[in-house]
Short mmCIF file of C-alpha atoms in Angstrom, two decimals:
data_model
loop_
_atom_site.label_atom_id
_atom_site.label_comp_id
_atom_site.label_asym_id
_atom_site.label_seq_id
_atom_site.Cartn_x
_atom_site.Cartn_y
_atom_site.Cartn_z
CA UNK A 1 -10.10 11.11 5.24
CA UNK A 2 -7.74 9.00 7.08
CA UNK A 3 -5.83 6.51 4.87
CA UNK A 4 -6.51 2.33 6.03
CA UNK A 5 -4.16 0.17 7.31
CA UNK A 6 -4.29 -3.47 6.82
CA UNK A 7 -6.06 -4.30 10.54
CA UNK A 8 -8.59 -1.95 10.04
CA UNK A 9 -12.15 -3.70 9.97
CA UNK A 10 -12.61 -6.58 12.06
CA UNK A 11 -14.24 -9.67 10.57
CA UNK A 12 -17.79 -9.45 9.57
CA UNK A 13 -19.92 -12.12 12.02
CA UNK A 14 -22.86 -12.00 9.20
CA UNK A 15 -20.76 -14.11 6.95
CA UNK A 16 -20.48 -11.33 4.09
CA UNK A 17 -17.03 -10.13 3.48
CA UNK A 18 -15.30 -7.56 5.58
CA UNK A 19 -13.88 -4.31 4.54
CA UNK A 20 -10.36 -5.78 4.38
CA UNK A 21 -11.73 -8.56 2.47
CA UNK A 22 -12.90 -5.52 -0.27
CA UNK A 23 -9.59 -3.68 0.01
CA UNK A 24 -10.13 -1.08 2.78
CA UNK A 25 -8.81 2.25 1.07
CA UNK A 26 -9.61 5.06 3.14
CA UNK A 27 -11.73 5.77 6.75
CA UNK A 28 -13.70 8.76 7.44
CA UNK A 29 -13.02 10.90 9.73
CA UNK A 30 -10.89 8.12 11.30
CA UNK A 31 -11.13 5.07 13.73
CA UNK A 32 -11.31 6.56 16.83
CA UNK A 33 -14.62 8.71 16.03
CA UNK A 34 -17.68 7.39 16.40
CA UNK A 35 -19.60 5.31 13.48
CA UNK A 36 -16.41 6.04 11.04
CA UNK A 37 -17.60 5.18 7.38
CA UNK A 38 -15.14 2.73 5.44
CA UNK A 39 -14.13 3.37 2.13
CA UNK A 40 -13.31 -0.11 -0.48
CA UNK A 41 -11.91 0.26 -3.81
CA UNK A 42 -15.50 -1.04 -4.44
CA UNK A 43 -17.32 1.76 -3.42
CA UNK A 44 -14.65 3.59 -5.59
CA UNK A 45 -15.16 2.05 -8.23
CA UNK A 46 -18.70 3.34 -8.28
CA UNK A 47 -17.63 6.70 -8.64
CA UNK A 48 -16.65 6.19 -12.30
CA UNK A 49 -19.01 7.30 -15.11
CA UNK A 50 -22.09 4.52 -15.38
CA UNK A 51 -21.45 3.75 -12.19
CA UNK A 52 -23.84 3.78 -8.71
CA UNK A 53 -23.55 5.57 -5.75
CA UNK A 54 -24.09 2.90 -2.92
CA UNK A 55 -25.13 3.56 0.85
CA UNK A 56 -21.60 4.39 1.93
CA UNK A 57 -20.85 7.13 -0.56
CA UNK A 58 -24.04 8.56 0.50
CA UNK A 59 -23.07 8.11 4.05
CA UNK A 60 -19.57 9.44 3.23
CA UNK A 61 -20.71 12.81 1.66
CA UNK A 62 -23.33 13.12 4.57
CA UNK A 63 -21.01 12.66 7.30
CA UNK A 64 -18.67 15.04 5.61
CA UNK A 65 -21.11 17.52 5.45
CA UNK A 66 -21.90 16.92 9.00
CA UNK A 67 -18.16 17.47 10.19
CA UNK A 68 -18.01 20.41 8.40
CA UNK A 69 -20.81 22.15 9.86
CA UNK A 70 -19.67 21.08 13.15
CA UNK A 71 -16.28 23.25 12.54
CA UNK A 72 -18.15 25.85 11.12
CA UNK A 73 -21.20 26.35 13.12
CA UNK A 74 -21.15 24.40 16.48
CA UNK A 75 -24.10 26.11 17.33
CA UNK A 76 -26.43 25.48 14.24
CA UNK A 77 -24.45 21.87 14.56
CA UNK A 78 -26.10 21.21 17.97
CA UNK A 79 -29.75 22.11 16.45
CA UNK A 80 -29.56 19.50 13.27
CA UNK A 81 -30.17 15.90 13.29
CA UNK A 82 -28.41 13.51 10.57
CA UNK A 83 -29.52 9.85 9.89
CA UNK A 84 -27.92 7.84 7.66
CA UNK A 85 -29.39 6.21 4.73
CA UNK A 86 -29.85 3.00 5.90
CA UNK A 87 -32.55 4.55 8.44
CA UNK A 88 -33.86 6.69 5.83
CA UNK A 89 -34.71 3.21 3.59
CA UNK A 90 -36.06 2.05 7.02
CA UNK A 91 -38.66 4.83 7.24
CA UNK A 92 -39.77 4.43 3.96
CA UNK A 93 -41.13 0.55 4.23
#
């Protein structure tokens, strides 16, 4: 979990607000890896009692899992497949 800087996330061309727009607090596993997942204070914030896990912290804890494995067992690594949850909710409709 790499901490942000402030030129993290580029602008967002959808016209919703960009990670440094939301207070960019941490990337995972950092920049220069593929697909890194960008932590807010927002998505922070949902960790606190009442509150709801959102498609990031899923994607977080799943991509942590994922690097872990990779450490610990390239080969069974090599023989998994990972999506993220956005596909998931895509296979679903």
């Amino acid at each position: 979990l790499s901490p942000a800087n402030g030129d993290a996330a580029a602008p967002s061309s959808s016209g919703a607000p960009s990670c440094s727009q939301l207070e960019l607090v941490a990337v995972y596993p950092n920049l220069s890896e593929e697909d890194p997942i960008l932590l807010t204070k927002d998505d922070l914030a949902r960790l606190e009692e009442g509150g709801h896990l959102n498609c990031t912290l899923i994607n977080y804890r799943l991509r942590f899992f994922q690097e872990g494995l990779k450490s610990l067992d390239p080969e069974m690594f090599e023989r998994c497949h990972f999506f993220d949850s956005v596909f998931s909710m895509m296979l679903m409709q």
